[in-house]
Coordinates of C-alpha atoms in Angstrom, one line a residue:
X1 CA 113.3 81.9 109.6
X2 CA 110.1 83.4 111.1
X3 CA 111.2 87.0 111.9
X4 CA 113.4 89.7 109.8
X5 CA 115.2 90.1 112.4
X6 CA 116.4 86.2 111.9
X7 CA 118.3 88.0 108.5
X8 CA 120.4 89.7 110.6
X9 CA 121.8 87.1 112.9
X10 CA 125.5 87.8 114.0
X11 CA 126.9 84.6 112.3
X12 CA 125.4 85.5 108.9
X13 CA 127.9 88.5 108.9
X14 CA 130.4 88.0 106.1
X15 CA 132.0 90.1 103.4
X16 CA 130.0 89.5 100.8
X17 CA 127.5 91.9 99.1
X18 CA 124.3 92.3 100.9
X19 CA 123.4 95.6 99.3
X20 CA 124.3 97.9 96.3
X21 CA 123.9 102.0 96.9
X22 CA 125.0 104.5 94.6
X23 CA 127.3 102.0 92.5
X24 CA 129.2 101.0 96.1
X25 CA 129.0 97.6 97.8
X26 CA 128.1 97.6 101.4
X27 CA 129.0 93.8 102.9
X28 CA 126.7 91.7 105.2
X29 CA 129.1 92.6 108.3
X30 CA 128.5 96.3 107.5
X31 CA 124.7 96.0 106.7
X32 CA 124.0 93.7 109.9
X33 CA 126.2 96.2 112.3
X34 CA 124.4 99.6 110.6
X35 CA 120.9 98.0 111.1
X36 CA 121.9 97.0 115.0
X37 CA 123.1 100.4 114.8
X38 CA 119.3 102.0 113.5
X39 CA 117.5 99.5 116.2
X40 CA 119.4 101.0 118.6
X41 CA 118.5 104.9 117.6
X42 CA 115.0 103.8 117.0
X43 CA 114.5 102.4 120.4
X44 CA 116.1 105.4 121.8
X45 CA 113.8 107.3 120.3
X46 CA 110.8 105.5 121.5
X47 CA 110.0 103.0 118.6
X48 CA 108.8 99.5 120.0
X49 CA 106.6 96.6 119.6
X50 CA 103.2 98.1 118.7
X51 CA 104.6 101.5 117.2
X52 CA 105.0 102.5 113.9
X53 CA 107.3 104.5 111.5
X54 CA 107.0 106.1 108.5
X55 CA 109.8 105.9 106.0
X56 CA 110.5 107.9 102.5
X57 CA 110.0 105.3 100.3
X58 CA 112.9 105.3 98.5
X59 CA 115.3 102.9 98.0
X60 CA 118.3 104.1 100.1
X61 CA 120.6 102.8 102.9
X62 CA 118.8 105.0 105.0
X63 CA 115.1 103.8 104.6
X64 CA 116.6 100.1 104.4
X65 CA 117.8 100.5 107.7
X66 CA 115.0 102.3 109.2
X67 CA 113.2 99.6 107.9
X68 CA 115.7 96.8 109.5
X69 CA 116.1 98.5 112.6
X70 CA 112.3 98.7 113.0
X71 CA 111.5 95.2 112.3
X72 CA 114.3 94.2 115.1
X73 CA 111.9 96.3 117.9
X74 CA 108.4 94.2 116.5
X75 CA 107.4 97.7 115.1
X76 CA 106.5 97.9 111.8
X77 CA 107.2 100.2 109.2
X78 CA 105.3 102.5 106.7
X79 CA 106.8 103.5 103.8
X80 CA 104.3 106.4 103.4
X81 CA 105.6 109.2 105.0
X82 CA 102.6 111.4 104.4
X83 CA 99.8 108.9 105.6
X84 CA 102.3 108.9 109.0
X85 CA 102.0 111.9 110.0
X86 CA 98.5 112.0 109.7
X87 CA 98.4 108.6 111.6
X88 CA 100.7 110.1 114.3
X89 CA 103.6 107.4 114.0
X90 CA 106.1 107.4 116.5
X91 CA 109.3 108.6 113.9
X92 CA 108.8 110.2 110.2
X93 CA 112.3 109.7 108.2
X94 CA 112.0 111.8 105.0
X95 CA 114.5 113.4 102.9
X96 CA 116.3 116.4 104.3
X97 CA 115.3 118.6 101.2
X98 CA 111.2 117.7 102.5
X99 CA 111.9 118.5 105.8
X100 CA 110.1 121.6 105.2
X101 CA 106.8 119.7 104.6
X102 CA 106.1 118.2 107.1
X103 CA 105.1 119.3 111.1
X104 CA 104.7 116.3 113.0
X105 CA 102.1 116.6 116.1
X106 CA 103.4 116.3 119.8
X107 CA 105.1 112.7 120.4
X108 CA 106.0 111.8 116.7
X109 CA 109.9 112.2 116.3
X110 CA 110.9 113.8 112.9
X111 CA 114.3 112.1 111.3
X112 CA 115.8 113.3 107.7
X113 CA 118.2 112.1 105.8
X114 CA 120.7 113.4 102.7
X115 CA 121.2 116.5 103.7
X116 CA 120.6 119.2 100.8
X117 CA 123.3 120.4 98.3
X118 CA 125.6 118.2 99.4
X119 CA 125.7 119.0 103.2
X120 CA 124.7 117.1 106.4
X121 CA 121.1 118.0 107.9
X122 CA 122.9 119.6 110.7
X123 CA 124.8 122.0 108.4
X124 CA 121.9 123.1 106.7
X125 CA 120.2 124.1 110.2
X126 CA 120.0 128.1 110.3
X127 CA 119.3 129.7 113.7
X128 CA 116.0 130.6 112.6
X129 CA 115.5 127.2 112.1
X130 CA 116.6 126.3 115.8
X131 CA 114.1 129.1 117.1
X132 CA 111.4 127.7 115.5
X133 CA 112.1 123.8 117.0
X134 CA 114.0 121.8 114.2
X135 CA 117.0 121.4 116.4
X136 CA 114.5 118.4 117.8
X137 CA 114.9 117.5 114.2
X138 CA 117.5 114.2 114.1
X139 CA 120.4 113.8 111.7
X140 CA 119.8 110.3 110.7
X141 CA 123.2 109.4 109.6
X142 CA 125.0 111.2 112.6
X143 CA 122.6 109.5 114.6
X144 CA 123.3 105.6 113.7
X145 CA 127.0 106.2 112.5
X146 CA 127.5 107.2 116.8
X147 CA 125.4 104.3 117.7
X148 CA 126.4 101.1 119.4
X149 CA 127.0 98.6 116.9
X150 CA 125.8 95.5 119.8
X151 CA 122.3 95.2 119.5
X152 CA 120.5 92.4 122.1
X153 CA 118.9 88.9 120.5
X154 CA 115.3 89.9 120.0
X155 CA 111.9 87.5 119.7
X156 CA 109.5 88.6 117.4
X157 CA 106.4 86.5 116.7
X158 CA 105.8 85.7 113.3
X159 CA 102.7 87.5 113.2
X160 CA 103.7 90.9 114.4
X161 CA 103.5 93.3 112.1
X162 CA 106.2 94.2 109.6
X163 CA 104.8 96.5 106.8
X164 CA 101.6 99.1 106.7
X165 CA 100.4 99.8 103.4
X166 CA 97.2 102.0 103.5
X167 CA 94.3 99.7 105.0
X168 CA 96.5 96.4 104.6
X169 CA 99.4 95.3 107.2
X170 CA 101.9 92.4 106.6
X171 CA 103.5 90.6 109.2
X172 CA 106.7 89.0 109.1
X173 CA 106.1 85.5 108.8
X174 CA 103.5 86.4 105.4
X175 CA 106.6 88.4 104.0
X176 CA 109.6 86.1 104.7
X177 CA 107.2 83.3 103.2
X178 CA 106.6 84.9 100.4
X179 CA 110.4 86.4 100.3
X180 CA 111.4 82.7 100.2
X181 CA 108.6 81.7 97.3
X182 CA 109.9 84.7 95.0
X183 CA 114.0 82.9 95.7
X184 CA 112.9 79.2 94.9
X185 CA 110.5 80.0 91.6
X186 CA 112.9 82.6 90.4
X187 CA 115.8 80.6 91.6
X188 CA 118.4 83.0 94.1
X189 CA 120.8 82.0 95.5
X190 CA 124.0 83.7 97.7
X191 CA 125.8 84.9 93.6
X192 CA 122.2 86.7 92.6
X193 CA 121.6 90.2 92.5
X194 CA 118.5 91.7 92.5
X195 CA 117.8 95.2 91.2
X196 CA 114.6 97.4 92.8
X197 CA 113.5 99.5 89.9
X198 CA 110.1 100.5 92.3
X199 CA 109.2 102.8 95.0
X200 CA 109.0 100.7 98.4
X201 CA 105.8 102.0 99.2
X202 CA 104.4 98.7 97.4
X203 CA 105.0 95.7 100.0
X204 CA 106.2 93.8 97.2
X205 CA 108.7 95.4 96.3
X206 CA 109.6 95.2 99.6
X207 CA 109.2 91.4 99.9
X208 CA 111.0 90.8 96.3
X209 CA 113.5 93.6 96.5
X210 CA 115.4 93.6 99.5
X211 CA 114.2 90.1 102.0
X212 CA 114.5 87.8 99.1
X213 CA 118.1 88.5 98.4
X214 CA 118.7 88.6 101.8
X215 CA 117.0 85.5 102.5
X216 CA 119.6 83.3 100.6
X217 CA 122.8 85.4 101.0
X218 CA 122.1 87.2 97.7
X219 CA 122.4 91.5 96.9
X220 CA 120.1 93.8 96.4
X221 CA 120.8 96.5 94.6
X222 CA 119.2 100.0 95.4
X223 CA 118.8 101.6 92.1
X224 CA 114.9 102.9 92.1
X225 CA 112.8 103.7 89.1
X226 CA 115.1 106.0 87.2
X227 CA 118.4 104.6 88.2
X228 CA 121.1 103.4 85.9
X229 CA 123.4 101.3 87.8
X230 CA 124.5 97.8 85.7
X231 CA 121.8 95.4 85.4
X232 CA 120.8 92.2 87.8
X233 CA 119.8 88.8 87.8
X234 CA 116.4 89.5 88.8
X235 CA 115.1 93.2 88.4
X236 CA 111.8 94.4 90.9
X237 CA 110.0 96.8 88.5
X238 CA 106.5 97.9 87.2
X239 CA 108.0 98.8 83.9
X240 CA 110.7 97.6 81.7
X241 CA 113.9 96.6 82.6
X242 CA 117.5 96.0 81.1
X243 CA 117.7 92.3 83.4
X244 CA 116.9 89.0 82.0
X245 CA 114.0 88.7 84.3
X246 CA 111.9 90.5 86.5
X247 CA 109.4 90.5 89.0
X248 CA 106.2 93.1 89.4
X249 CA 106.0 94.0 93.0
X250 CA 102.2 94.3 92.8
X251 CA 101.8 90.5 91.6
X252 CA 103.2 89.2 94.7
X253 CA 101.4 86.7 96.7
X254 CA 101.0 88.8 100.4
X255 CA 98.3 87.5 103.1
X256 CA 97.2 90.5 105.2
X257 CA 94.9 91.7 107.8

């Protein structure tokens, strides 16, 4: 495989696990059609090869499939929300509770995500809210839940750009390499699960976390550092963990530029 988007080829949709949020299994078939799904809304919103976008880096369905649906358009993604704005990427997707905090400039798209006590982003729009611009603001969910799930065969160059990280950038060929290295020497396979206990604003965890599963058919589980969900095969952490093994994201092997 030289691209992510290669991970989400149409015949690798199946019902197994692909990922684990908030104690609930979401299947390959499901994670495949939402990510089609978040490529589409991206490109709508003007994401495309050369662009980037900054994502909350927490690990959620929603930055996952930012990040998926980013990777399908060549752009590459930023899990750095903060450091994007300032950078003026093209879409900022942050939790709905931060919205607050951040004022993009003109001709970077703001996207939240989780709503706040419970209710959608739209919900908790007041009409002072709308006078002052945030009905620009886009409902993340609402957005890719209306999308269309068909999403057209894309050919990304392995050294496009995947992942910003401060001064260093990782291209998808570097992280699917090193995705595959982290599945032979820890040994994955399609029955492993692999738990990320880090903040994805560390490629690795990025690399280890979520395209190393993915890379042999495996899960990954979306728990983050203070999350209790039942332990893995393999846990991505900086810090202890209740698994047999794990991995720290900052001791994987990355070539950048």
């Amino acid at each position: 495989m030289d691209a992510v988007a290669d991970l989400l080829a149409r015949d690798r949709r199946s019902d197994r696990a692909a990922l684990v949020v908030d104690g609930r299994e979401r299947s390959y078939h499901e994670l495949i059609t939402n990510a089609y799904k978040a490529g589409n809304v991206l490109r709508y919103h003007g994401v495309g090869e050369g662009r980037t976008v900054a994502v909350a880096p927490v690990p959620d369905l929603p930055p996952v499939l930012a990040f998926l649906g980013a990777a399908q358009l060549g752009a590459a993604t930023r899990f750095d929300p903060e450091a994007g704005a300032d950078a003026g990427d093209r879409l900022l997707l942050v939790p709905a509770a931060e919205q607050a905090t951040y004022d993009p400039a003109p001709g970077t798209k703001l996207a939240v995500f989780g709503g706040v006590d419970g209710r959608s982003p739209s919900a908790n729009r007041t009409q002072s809210d709308d006078d002052a611009g945030d009905a620009e603001t886009i409902d993340w969910a609402e957005s890719v839940w209306s999308e269309n799930p068909a999403f057209p065969p894309t050919e990304i160059a392995p050294e496009t750009q995947l992942l910003v990280a401060g001064d260093r950038t990782v291209s998808h060929g570097d992280a699917l390499a090193a995705a595959s290295e982290v599945a032979d020497r820890r040994g994955l396979d399609a029955d492993s699960r692999v738990v990320i206990r880090a903040s994805l604003a560390e490629p690795g965890a990025v690399v280890a976390g979520l395209l190393a599963p993915l890379l042999v058919g495996g899960c990954a589980v979306l728990v983050g550092p203070s999350g209790d969900d039942p332990r893995g095969d393999l846990a991505v952490t900086t810090g202890a963990a209740p698994e047999p093994t794990a991995v720290d994201p900052n001791e994987i092997s990355l070539s950048s530029r």
